[in-house]
mmCIF file of C-alpha atoms in Angstrom:
data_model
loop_
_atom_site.group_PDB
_atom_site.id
_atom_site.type_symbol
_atom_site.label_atom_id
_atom_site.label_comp_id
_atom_site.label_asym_id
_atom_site.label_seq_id
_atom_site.Cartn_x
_atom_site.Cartn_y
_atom_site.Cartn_z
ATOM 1 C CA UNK A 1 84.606 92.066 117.394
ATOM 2 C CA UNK A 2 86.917 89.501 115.533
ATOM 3 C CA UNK A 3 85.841 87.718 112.480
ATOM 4 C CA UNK A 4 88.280 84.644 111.293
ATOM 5 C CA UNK A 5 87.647 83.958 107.722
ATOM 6 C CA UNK A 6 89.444 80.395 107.223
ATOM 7 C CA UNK A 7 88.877 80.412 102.899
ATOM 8 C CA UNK A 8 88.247 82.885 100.394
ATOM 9 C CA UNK A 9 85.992 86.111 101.082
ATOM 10 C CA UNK A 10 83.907 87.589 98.263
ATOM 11 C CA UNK A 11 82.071 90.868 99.027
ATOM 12 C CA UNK A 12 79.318 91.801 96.533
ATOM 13 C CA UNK A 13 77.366 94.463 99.149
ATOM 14 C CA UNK A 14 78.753 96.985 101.604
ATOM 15 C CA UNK A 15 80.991 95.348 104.152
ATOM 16 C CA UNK A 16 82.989 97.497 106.882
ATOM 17 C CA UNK A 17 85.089 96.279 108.937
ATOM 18 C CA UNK A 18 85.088 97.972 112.675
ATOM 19 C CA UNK A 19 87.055 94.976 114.320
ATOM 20 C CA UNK A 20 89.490 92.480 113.816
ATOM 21 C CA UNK A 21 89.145 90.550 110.576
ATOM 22 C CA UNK A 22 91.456 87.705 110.114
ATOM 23 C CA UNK A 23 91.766 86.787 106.396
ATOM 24 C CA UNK A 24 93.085 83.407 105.725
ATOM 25 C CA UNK A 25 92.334 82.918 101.901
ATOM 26 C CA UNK A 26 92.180 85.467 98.771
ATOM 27 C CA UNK A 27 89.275 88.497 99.112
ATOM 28 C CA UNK A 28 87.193 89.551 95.852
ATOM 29 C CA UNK A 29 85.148 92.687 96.557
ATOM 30 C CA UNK A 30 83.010 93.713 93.920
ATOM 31 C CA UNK A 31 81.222 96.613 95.948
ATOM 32 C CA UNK A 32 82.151 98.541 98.958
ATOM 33 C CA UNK A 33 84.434 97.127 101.437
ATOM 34 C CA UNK A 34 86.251 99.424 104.053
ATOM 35 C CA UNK A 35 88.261 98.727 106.935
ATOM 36 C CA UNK A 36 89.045 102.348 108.550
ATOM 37 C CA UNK A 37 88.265 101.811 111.734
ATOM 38 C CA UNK A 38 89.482 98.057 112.241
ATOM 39 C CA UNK A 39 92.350 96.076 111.432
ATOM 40 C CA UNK A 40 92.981 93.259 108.639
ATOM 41 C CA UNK A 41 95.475 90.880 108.827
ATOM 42 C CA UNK A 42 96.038 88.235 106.148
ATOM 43 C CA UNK A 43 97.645 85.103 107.666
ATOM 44 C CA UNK A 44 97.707 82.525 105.439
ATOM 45 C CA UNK A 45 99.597 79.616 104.681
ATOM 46 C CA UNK A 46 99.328 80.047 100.770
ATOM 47 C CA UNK A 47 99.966 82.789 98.881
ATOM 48 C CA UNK A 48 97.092 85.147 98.789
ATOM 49 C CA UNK A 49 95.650 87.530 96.214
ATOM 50 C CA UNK A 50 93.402 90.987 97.365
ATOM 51 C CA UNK A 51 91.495 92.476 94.083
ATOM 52 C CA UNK A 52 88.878 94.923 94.148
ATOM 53 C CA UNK A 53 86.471 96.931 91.604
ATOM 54 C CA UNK A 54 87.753 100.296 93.701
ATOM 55 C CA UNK A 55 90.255 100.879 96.126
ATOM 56 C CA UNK A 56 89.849 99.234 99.272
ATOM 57 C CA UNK A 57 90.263 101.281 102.475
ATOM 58 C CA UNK A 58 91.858 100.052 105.108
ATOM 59 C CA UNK A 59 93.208 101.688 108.497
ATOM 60 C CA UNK A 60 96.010 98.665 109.446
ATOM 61 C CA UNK A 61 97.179 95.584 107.502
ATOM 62 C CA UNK A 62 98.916 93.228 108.693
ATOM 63 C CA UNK A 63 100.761 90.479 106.897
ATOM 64 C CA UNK A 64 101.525 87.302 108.750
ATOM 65 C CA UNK A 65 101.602 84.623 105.702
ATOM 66 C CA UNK A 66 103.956 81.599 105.765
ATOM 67 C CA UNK A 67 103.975 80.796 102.447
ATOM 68 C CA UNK A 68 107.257 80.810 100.513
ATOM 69 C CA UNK A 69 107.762 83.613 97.986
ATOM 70 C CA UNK A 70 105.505 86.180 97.070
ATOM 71 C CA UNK A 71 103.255 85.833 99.780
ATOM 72 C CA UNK A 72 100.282 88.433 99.327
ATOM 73 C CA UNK A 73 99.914 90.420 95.767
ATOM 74 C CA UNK A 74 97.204 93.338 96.307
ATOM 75 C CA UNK A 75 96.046 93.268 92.734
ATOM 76 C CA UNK A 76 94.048 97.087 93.799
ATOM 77 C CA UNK A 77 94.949 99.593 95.530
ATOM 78 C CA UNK A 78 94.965 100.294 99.548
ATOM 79 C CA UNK A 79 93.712 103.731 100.534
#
């Protein structure tokens, strides 16, 4: 399945990711987010920030931003 998010994500339960999630804003998770068996791509058009309380998981990132600069800061690490 494919899930667009078009602003910011917050996770504050257990969220995993088995698709195609399309990330167009910054993502707070606060709990337990994994993405090991999907993909994540962050395509936005402003700079975007990833911070977690733990490492986040993820099995392929993608990063298609067109903003100018430092386009994506992962502010936690990616496992």
């Amino acid at each position: 399945a494919t899930l667009t998010v078009n602003g910011n994500a917050q996770n504050a339960g257990t969220f995993t990711n088995q698709g195609h999630l399309y990330l167009r804003g910054d993502l707070q998770n606060t709990a337990t987010l994994t993405s090991d068996n999907g993909d994540l791509t962050l395509d936005g058009s402003t700079a975007q920030t990833l911070t977690s309380s733990s490492a986040l998981s993820v099995r392929d990132l993608t990063v298609n931003n067109s903003s100018a600069g430092d386009a994506v800061t992962l502010a936690s690490p990616l496992t």
